[in-house]
PDB file of C-alpha atoms in Angstrom:
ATOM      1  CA  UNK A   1      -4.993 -85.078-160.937  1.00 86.00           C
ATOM      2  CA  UNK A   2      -6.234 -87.737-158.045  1.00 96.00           C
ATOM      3  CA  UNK A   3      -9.660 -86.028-158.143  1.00 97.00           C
ATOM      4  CA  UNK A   4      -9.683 -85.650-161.867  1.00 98.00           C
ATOM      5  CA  UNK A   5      -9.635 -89.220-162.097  1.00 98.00           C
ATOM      6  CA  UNK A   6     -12.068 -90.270-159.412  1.00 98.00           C
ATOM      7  CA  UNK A   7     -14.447 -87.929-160.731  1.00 98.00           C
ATOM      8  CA  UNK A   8     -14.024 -88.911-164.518  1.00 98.00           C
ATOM      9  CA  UNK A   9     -14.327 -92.405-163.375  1.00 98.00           C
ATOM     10  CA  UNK A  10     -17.489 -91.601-162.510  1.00 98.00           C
ATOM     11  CA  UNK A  11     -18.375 -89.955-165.445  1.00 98.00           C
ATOM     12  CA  UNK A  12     -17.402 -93.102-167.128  1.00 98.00           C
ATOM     13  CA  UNK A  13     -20.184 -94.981-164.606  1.00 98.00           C
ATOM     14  CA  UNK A  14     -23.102 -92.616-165.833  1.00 98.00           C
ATOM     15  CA  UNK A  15     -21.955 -93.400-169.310  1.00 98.00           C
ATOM     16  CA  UNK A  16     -21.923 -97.283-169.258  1.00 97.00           C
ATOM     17  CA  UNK A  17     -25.536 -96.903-167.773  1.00 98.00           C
ATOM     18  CA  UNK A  18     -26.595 -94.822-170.806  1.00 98.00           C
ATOM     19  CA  UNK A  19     -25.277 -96.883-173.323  1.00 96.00           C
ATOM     20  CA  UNK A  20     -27.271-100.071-171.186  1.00 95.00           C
ATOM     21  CA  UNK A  21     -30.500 -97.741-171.332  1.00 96.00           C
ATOM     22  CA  UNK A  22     -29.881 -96.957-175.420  1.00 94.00           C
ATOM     23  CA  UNK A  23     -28.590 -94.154-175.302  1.00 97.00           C
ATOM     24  CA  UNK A  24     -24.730 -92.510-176.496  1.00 97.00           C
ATOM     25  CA  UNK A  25     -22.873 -93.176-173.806  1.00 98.00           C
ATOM     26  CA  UNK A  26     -21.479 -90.326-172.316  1.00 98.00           C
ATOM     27  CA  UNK A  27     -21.326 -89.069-169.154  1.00 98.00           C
ATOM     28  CA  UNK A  28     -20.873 -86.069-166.863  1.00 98.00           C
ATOM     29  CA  UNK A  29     -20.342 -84.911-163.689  1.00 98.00           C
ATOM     30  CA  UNK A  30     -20.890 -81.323-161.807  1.00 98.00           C
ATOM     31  CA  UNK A  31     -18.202 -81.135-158.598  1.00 98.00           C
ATOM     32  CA  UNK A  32     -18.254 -78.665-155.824  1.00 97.00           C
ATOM     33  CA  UNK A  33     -15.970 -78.003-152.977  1.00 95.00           C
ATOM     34  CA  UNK A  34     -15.101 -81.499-154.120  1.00 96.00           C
ATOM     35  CA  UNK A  35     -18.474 -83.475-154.000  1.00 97.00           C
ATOM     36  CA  UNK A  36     -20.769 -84.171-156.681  1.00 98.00           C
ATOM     37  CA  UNK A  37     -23.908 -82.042-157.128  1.00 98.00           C
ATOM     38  CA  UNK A  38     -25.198 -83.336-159.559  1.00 98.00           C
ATOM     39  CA  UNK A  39     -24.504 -86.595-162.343  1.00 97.00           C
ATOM     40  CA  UNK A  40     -25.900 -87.757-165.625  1.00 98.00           C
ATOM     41  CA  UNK A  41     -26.009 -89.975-168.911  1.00 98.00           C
ATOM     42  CA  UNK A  42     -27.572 -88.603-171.773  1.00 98.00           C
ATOM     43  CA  UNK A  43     -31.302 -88.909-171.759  1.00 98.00           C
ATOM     44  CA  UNK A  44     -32.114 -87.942-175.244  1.00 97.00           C
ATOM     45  CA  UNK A  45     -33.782 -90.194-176.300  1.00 96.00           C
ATOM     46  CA  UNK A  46     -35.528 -91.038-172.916  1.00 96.00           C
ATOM     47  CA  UNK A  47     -36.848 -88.001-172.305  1.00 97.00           C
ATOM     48  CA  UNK A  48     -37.779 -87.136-176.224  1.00 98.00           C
ATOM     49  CA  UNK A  49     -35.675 -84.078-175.671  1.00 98.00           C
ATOM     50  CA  UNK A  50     -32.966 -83.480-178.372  1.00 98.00           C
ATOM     51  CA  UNK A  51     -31.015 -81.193-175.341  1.00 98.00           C
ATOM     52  CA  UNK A  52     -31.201 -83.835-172.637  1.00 98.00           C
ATOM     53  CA  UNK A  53     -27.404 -84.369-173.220  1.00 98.00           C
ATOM     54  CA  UNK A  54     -25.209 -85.633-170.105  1.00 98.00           C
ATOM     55  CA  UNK A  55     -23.880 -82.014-169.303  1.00 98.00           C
ATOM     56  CA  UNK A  56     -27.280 -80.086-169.531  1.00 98.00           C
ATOM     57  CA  UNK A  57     -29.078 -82.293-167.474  1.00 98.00           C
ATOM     58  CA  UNK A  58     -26.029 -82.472-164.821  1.00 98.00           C
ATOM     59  CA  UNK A  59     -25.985 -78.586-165.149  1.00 98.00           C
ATOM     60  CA  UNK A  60     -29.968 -78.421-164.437  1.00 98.00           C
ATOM     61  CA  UNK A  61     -30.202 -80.685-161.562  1.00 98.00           C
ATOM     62  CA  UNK A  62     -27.027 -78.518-159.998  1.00 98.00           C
ATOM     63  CA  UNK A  63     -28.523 -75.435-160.361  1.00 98.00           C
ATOM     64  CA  UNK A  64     -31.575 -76.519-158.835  1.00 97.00           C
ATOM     65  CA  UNK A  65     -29.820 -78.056-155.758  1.00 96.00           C
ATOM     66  CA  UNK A  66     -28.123 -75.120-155.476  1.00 96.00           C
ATOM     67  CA  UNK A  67     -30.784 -72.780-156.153  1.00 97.00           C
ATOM     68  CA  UNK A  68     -28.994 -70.403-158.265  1.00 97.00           C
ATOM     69  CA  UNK A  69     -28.258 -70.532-162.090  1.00 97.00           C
ATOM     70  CA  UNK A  70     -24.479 -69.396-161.998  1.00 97.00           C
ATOM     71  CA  UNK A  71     -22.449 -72.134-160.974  1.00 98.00           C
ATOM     72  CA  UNK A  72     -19.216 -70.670-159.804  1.00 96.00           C
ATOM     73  CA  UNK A  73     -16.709 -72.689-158.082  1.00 97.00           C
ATOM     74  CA  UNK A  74     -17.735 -76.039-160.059  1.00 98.00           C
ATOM     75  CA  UNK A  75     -16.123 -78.245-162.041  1.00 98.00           C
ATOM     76  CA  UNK A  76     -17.974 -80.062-164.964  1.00 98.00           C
ATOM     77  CA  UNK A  77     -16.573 -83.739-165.665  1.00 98.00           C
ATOM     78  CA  UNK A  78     -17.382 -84.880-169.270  1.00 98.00           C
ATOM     79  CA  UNK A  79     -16.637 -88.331-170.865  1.00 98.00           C
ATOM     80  CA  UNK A  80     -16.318 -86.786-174.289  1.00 98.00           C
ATOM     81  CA  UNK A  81     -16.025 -83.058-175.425  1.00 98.00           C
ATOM     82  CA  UNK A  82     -18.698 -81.130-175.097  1.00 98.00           C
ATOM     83  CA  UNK A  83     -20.628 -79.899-178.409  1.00 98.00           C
ATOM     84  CA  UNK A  84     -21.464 -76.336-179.158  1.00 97.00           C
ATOM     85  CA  UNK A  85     -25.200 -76.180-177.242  1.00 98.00           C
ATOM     86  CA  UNK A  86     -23.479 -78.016-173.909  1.00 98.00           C
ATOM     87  CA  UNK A  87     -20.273 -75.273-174.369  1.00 98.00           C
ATOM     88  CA  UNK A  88     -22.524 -72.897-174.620  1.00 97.00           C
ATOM     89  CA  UNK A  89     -24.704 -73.698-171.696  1.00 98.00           C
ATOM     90  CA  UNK A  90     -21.217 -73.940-169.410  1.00 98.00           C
ATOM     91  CA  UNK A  91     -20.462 -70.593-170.634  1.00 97.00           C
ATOM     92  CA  UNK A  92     -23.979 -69.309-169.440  1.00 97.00           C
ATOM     93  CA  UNK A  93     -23.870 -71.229-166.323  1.00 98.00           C
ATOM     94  CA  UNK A  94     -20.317 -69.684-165.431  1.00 98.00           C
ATOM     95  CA  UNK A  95     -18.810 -72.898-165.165  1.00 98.00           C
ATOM     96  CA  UNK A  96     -15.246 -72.292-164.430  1.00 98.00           C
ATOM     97  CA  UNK A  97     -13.515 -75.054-165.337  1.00 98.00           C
ATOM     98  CA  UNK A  98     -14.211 -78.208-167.415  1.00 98.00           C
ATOM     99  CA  UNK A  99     -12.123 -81.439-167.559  1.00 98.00           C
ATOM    100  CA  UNK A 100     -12.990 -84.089-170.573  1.00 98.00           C
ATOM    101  CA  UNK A 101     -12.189 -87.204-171.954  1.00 98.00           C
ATOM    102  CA  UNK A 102     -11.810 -87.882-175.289  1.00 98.00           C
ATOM    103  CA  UNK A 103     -11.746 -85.065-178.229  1.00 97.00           C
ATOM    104  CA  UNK A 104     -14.978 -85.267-180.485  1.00 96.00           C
ATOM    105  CA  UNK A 105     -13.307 -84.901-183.697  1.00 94.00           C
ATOM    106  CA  UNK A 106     -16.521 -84.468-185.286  1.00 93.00           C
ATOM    107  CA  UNK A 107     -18.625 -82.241-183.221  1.00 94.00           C
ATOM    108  CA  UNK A 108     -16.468 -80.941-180.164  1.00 97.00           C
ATOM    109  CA  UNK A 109     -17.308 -77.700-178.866  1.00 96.00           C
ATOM    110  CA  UNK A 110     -14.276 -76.816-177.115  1.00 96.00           C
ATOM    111  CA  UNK A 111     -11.219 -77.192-179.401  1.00 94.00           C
ATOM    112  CA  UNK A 112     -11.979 -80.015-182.305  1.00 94.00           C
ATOM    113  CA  UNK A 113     -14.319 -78.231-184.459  1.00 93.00           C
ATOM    114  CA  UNK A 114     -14.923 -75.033-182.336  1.00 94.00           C
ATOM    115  CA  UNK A 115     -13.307 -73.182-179.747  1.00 93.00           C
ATOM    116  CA  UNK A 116     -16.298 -71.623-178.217  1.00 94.00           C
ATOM    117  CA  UNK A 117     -14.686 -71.684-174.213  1.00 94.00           C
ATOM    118  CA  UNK A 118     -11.874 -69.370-175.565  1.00 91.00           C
ATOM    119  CA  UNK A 119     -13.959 -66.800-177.789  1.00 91.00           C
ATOM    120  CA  UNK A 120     -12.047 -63.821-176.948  1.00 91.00           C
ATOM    121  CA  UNK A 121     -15.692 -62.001-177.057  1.00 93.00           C
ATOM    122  CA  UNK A 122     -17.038 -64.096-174.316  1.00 92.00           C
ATOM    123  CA  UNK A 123     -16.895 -62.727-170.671  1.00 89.00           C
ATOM    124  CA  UNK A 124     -16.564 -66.075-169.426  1.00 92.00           C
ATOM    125  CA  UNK A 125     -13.546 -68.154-170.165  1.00 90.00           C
ATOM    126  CA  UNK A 126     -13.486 -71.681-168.917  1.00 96.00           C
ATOM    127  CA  UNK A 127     -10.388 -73.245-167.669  1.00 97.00           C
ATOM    128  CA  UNK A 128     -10.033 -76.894-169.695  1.00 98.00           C
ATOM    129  CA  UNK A 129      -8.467 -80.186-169.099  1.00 98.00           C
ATOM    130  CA  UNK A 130      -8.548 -82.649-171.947  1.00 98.00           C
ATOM    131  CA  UNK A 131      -7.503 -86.233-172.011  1.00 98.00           C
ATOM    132  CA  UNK A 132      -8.524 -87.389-168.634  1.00 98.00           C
ATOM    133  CA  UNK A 133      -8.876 -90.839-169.105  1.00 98.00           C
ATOM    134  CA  UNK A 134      -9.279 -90.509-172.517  1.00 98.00           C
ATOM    135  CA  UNK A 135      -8.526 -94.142-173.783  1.00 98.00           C
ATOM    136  CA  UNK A 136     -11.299 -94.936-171.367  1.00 98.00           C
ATOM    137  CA  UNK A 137     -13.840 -92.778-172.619  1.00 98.00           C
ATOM    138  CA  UNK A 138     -13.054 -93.128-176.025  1.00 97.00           C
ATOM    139  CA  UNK A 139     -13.308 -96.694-176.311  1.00 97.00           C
ATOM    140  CA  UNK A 140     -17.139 -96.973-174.267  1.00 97.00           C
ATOM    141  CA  UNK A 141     -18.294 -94.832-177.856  1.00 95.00           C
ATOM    142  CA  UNK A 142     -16.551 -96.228-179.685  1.00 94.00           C
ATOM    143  CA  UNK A 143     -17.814-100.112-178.804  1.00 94.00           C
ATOM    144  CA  UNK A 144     -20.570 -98.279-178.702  1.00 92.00           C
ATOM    145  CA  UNK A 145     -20.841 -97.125-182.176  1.00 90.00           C
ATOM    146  CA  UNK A 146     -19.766-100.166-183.448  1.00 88.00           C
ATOM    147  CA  UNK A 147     -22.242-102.850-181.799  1.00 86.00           C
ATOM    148  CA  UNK A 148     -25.099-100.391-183.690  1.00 81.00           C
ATOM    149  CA  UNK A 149     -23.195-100.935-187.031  1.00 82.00           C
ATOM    150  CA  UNK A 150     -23.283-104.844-186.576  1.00 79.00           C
TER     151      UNK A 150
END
């Protein structure tokens, strides 16, 4: 749970530096053998690319580091649950196990509005943590959400 905190915490560090660049501030981290591959805000609007959330572009930059497309033995570190395009892209990158934030009540991938890591049709099941500093990571989109109603 040590580790799970560290590396949400800096999950939470690539969030706050989205949300200073304009963008929604969340976060993610890619962990192997207990370093970080690879780490990311979401560059959406950056990048004009509607898929350049947190976990895609942490999962690209990994994959390319490691030269290989299946990322076994990772962990993926996300500030907020993951939608349906990023829980589909961990299922496809053979991500084994996932640890998030806060639940997305309104878009989550994982367990709010979908369960698409536990499709019993899937040959990939992902092995999730939820609520890992959730408070934390709740409140950054939350502040967030709210300065842009003001």
């Amino acid at each position: 749970m040590e580790a799970d905190i560290q590396f949400m915490q800096a999950a939470l560090a690539e969030a706050r530096a989205a949300a200073t660049a304009g963008e929604v501030p969340i976060g993610a981290v890619l962990v192997h053998d207990g370093k970080i591959l690879a780490l990311s805000g979401n560059r959406t609007i950056r990048d004009c690319d509607p898929t350049a959330h947190a976990e895609i572009v942490a999962l690209r930059e990994a994959a390319r580091f490691l030269g290989n497309y299946r990322l076994a033995d990772t962990t993926l570190y996300v500030t907020i649950e993951p939608c349906s395009m990023c829980a589909g892209a961990i299922i496809q990158a053979r991500v084994p196990r996932l640890v998030y934030g806060a639940d997305d009540p309104k878009g989550g991938g994982v367990r709010s509005c979908f369960e698409i890591l536990s499709h019993p049709h899937l040959n990939h099941h992902v092995e999730v943590t939820s609520s890992v500093l959730a408070a934390d990571c709740a409140a950054i989109i939350q502040s967030f959400f709210a300065k842009r109603r003001e």
